[in-house]
Coordinates of C-alpha atoms and ligand atoms in Angstrom, one line a residue:
M192 CA -17.9 -15.0 31.6
D193 CA -18.5 -12.1 29.3
I194 CA -15.6 -10.0 27.9
H195 CA -16.0 -7.4 30.7
E196 CA -15.5 -10.1 33.4
R197 CA -12.6 -11.6 31.5
F198 CA -10.7 -8.4 31.3
A199 CA -11.4 -7.6 35.0
A200 CA -10.2 -11.2 36.0
I201 CA -7.0 -10.9 33.9
S202 CA -6.2 -7.4 35.2
A203 CA -6.7 -8.7 38.8
R204 CA -4.4 -11.7 38.1
I205 CA -1.7 -9.4 36.7
K206 CA -2.0 -7.2 39.8
T207 CA -1.7 -10.2 42.1
A208 CA 1.3 -11.5 40.3
C209 CA 3.0 -8.1 40.4
E210 CA 2.3 -7.8 44.1
A211 CA 3.8 -11.2 44.7
A212 CA 6.9 -10.2 42.7
H213 CA 7.2 -6.8 44.4
R214 CA 6.5 -5.0 41.1
D215 CA 4.3 -2.1 40.3
P216 CA 1.3 -3.4 38.3
Q217 CA 1.8 -0.3 36.0
S218 CA 5.1 -1.7 34.9
V219 CA 3.3 -4.5 33.0
T220 CA 1.4 -3.7 29.9
L221 CA -1.4 -5.9 28.8
I222 CA -1.4 -6.6 25.1
A223 CA -4.8 -7.9 24.1
V224 CA -4.2 -10.3 21.2
S225 CA -7.1 -9.7 18.9
K226 CA -6.0 -12.1 16.0
V227 CA -9.0 -14.1 14.6
Q228 CA -11.4 -12.3 16.9
S229 CA -14.7 -10.7 15.7
D230 CA -15.1 -7.0 15.3
E231 CA -17.8 -7.2 17.9
R232 CA -15.3 -8.5 20.5
I233 CA -12.7 -5.9 19.5
A234 CA -15.2 -3.1 19.8
A235 CA -16.2 -4.4 23.2
A236 CA -12.5 -4.3 24.3
L237 CA -12.2 -0.8 23.0
A238 CA -15.3 0.2 24.9
L239 CA -13.7 -1.2 28.1
G240 CA -10.8 1.2 27.6
Q241 CA -8.3 -1.4 26.3
R242 CA -5.9 0.4 23.9
V243 CA -3.0 -2.0 23.3
F244 CA -3.6 -4.9 20.9
G245 CA -1.5 -7.6 19.3
E246 CA -2.0 -9.1 15.8
N247 CA -0.2 -11.9 14.0
R248 CA -0.8 -10.9 10.4
V249 CA -0.4 -7.7 8.6
Q250 CA -3.5 -8.0 6.3
E251 CA -5.8 -9.2 9.1
A252 CA -4.6 -6.4 11.3
Q253 CA -5.4 -3.8 8.5
A254 CA -8.9 -5.3 8.3
H255 CA -9.3 -5.2 12.1
W256 CA -7.9 -1.7 12.7
A257 CA -8.1 0.6 9.7
A258 CA -11.6 1.7 10.6
H259 CA -10.9 2.1 14.4
R260 CA -7.5 3.8 14.1
P261 CA -8.6 7.4 13.3
F262 CA -10.9 7.4 16.4
Y263 CA -8.4 6.2 18.9
K264 CA -5.3 8.3 19.0
D265 CA -3.9 6.4 21.9
L266 CA -4.2 3.0 20.2
R267 CA -1.0 0.9 20.2
L268 CA -0.8 -2.0 17.8
H269 CA 1.9 -4.7 18.2
L270 CA 2.9 -7.1 15.5
I271 CA 3.5 -10.4 17.2
G272 CA 3.6 -12.8 14.2
P273 CA 6.3 -13.4 11.6
L274 CA 6.9 -10.5 9.1
Q275 CA 7.8 -11.2 5.5
S276 CA 10.1 -8.6 4.0
N277 CA 7.7 -7.7 1.2
K278 CA 5.1 -6.8 3.9
A279 CA 7.5 -4.6 5.9
A280 CA 6.3 -1.3 4.4
D281 CA 2.7 -2.1 5.2
A282 CA 3.6 -3.2 8.6
I283 CA 5.5 -0.1 9.6
A284 CA 2.6 2.0 8.3
L285 CA 0.2 0.3 10.7
F286 CA 2.1 -1.0 13.8
D287 CA 3.5 0.9 16.7
V288 CA 5.7 -2.0 17.7
I289 CA 7.1 -4.9 15.7
E290 CA 8.0 -7.7 18.2
T291 CA 9.3 -10.2 15.6
L292 CA 12.5 -8.8 14.1
D293 CA 14.2 -12.2 13.6
R294 CA 16.6 -12.2 10.7
P295 CA 19.2 -10.1 8.8
K296 CA 17.1 -9.7 5.7
L297 CA 14.3 -8.1 7.6
A298 CA 16.7 -5.8 9.5
A299 CA 18.1 -4.7 6.1
T300 CA 14.6 -4.0 4.7
L301 CA 13.6 -2.0 7.8
S302 CA 16.8 0.0 7.6
Q303 CA 16.2 0.8 3.9
L304 CA 12.7 2.0 4.7
A305 CA 14.0 4.2 7.5
K306 CA 16.6 5.7 5.1
A307 CA 13.8 6.4 2.7
G308 CA 12.4 8.7 5.4
L309 CA 9.7 6.4 6.9
R310 CA 9.1 6.3 10.6
L311 CA 10.0 2.9 12.1
P312 CA 7.9 1.4 14.9
Q313 CA 9.6 0.4 18.1
L314 CA 11.5 -2.9 17.5
L315 CA 11.8 -6.0 19.5
V316 CA 13.9 -9.0 18.5
Q317 CA 12.2 -12.4 18.8
V318 CA 14.5 -15.0 20.4
N319 CA 13.9 -18.7 19.8
T320 CA 14.7 -19.7 23.4
G321 CA 13.7 -23.3 22.9
E322 CA 15.9 -23.6 19.7
E323 CA 12.9 -25.2 17.9
S324 CA 13.5 -25.7 14.2
Q325 CA 9.8 -24.9 13.3
K326 CA 9.8 -21.6 15.3
S327 CA 11.1 -18.3 14.1
G328 CA 13.4 -16.2 16.2
V329 CA 17.1 -15.6 16.6
L330 CA 19.0 -18.4 18.5
P331 CA 20.2 -17.3 21.9
Q332 CA 23.9 -17.9 20.9
D333 CA 23.4 -15.7 17.8
L334 CA 21.7 -12.8 19.6
G335 CA 24.8 -10.7 20.3
E336 CA 25.9 -10.8 16.7
F337 CA 22.4 -10.1 15.4
L338 CA 22.0 -7.1 17.7
H339 CA 25.3 -5.8 16.6
L340 CA 24.3 -6.1 12.9
C341 CA 21.0 -4.3 13.6
T342 CA 22.4 -1.4 15.6
H343 CA 25.9 -0.9 14.0
E344 CA 25.3 -1.9 10.4
H345 CA 21.7 -0.9 10.0
G346 CA 21.3 1.9 12.5
L347 CA 18.2 0.3 14.0
S348 CA 17.3 1.0 17.6
I349 CA 16.3 -2.2 19.4
A350 CA 14.1 -1.8 22.5
G351 CA 13.8 -5.3 23.8
L352 CA 13.2 -9.0 23.3
M353 CA 10.2 -11.3 22.8
C354 CA 9.9 -15.1 23.1
I355 CA 7.3 -17.9 22.7
P356 CA 8.4 -20.8 24.9
P357 CA 8.0 -24.4 23.6
V358 CA 4.7 -25.9 24.6
D359 CA 6.1 -28.8 26.5
D360 CA 8.8 -27.0 28.6
P361 CA 8.4 -25.2 31.9
P362 CA 8.0 -21.6 30.6
A363 CA 9.9 -20.2 33.5
L364 CA 13.2 -21.5 32.1
H365 CA 12.6 -19.5 28.9
F366 CA 11.5 -16.4 30.7
A367 CA 14.6 -16.5 32.9
L368 CA 16.8 -17.0 29.8
L369 CA 15.1 -14.1 27.9
A370 CA 15.5 -11.8 31.0
K371 CA 19.2 -12.7 31.3
L372 CA 19.8 -12.0 27.6
A373 CA 18.0 -8.6 27.8
K374 CA 20.1 -7.7 30.9
R375 CA 23.3 -8.7 29.1
H376 CA 22.5 -6.4 26.2
N377 CA 21.0 -3.5 28.1
L378 CA 17.5 -4.0 26.7
T379 CA 14.6 -2.9 28.8
R380 CA 11.5 -4.4 27.1
L381 CA 10.5 -8.0 27.7
S382 CA 7.5 -9.3 25.9
M383 CA 6.8 -12.7 27.4
G384 CA 3.8 -14.6 28.8
M385 CA 0.5 -15.6 27.2
S386 CA -2.9 -16.8 28.5
D387 CA -1.5 -20.0 30.1
D388 CA 1.8 -18.7 31.5
F389 CA 1.7 -14.9 32.0
E390 CA 1.9 -15.3 35.8
A391 CA 5.2 -17.1 35.4
A392 CA 6.6 -14.3 33.2
I393 CA 5.9 -11.4 35.7
P394 CA 8.4 -12.5 38.3
F395 CA 11.1 -12.6 35.6
G396 CA 10.4 -9.0 34.6
A397 CA 7.9 -9.2 31.7
T398 CA 7.1 -5.6 30.7
H399 CA 4.5 -6.8 28.2
V400 CA 2.2 -9.9 28.4
R401 CA 0.4 -11.0 25.3
I402 CA -3.0 -12.4 26.1
G403 CA -5.6 -13.6 23.6
S404 CA -8.0 -16.4 24.5
A405 CA -8.2 -15.7 28.2
L406 CA -9.5 -12.2 27.4
F407 CA -11.6 -12.7 24.3
G408 CA -12.6 -16.3 24.6
A409 CA -11.5 -19.2 22.4
R410 CA -10.4 -18.3 18.8
A411 CA -12.7 -19.7 16.1
Ligands
PLP892 C1 -1.7 -16.0 19.6 C2 -0.6 -15.5 20.3 C3 -0.6 -15.0 21.7 C4 -1.9 -15.1 22.5 O1 -2.1 -16.5 22.8 P1 -3.2 -16.9 23.9 O2 -2.8 -18.3 24.3 O3 -4.5 -16.9 23.2 O4 -3.1 -15.9 25.0 C5 0.5 -14.5 22.2 N1 1.6 -14.3 21.5 C6 1.7 -14.8 20.3 C7 3.0 -14.6 19.5 C8 0.7 -15.3 19.6 O5 0.8 -15.7 18.3

């Protein structure tokens, strides 16, 4: 399949999953994960009309997007990889959404940048739903306290939650948990579901699915 066919196939699968879940397909935003992809593939996705992209690393994202950004006013870039505090200023200059707010130090840094007059992107908190030691994200039992710190102490506005389920677990358990946590805390955005499991995330209310290899082909 070429990239055009891949995008058409994924869009059709999102639509089918939405219909099965009695959801409006417009309520699910496709984030095309362009990390490690060539500029040729990125340009092809832009030519197809795709405008929402996800990147894992600040520097790589700058390299991918600095040249395109001025020509696509409606481009929306999501940071979906871990953010070091010392890259926070670069990240907020480039990204429209940071999905990986995951610790007090980063919340404090973002708050300082906002107080210095910088515009913050929309923020999602990453939740480590599988409680995996090697994975970043706030533990489910710590989420309430962390959200309180972000909003009350740092004045940050949190729009939603994001998770990456453990590879060996049924993903639906994690999507259900993330949806429950979002509901409990009145958060409306749910970034969950990747190439192999996005159809399982849609019935649980995913508002954003992050799809890389199924759209662009395997990463080098
Ligand atoms: C790489 C990545 C994706 C996309 O993964 P695919 O399996 O290629 O769809 C989604 N979310 C995050 C956080 C990622 O790092």
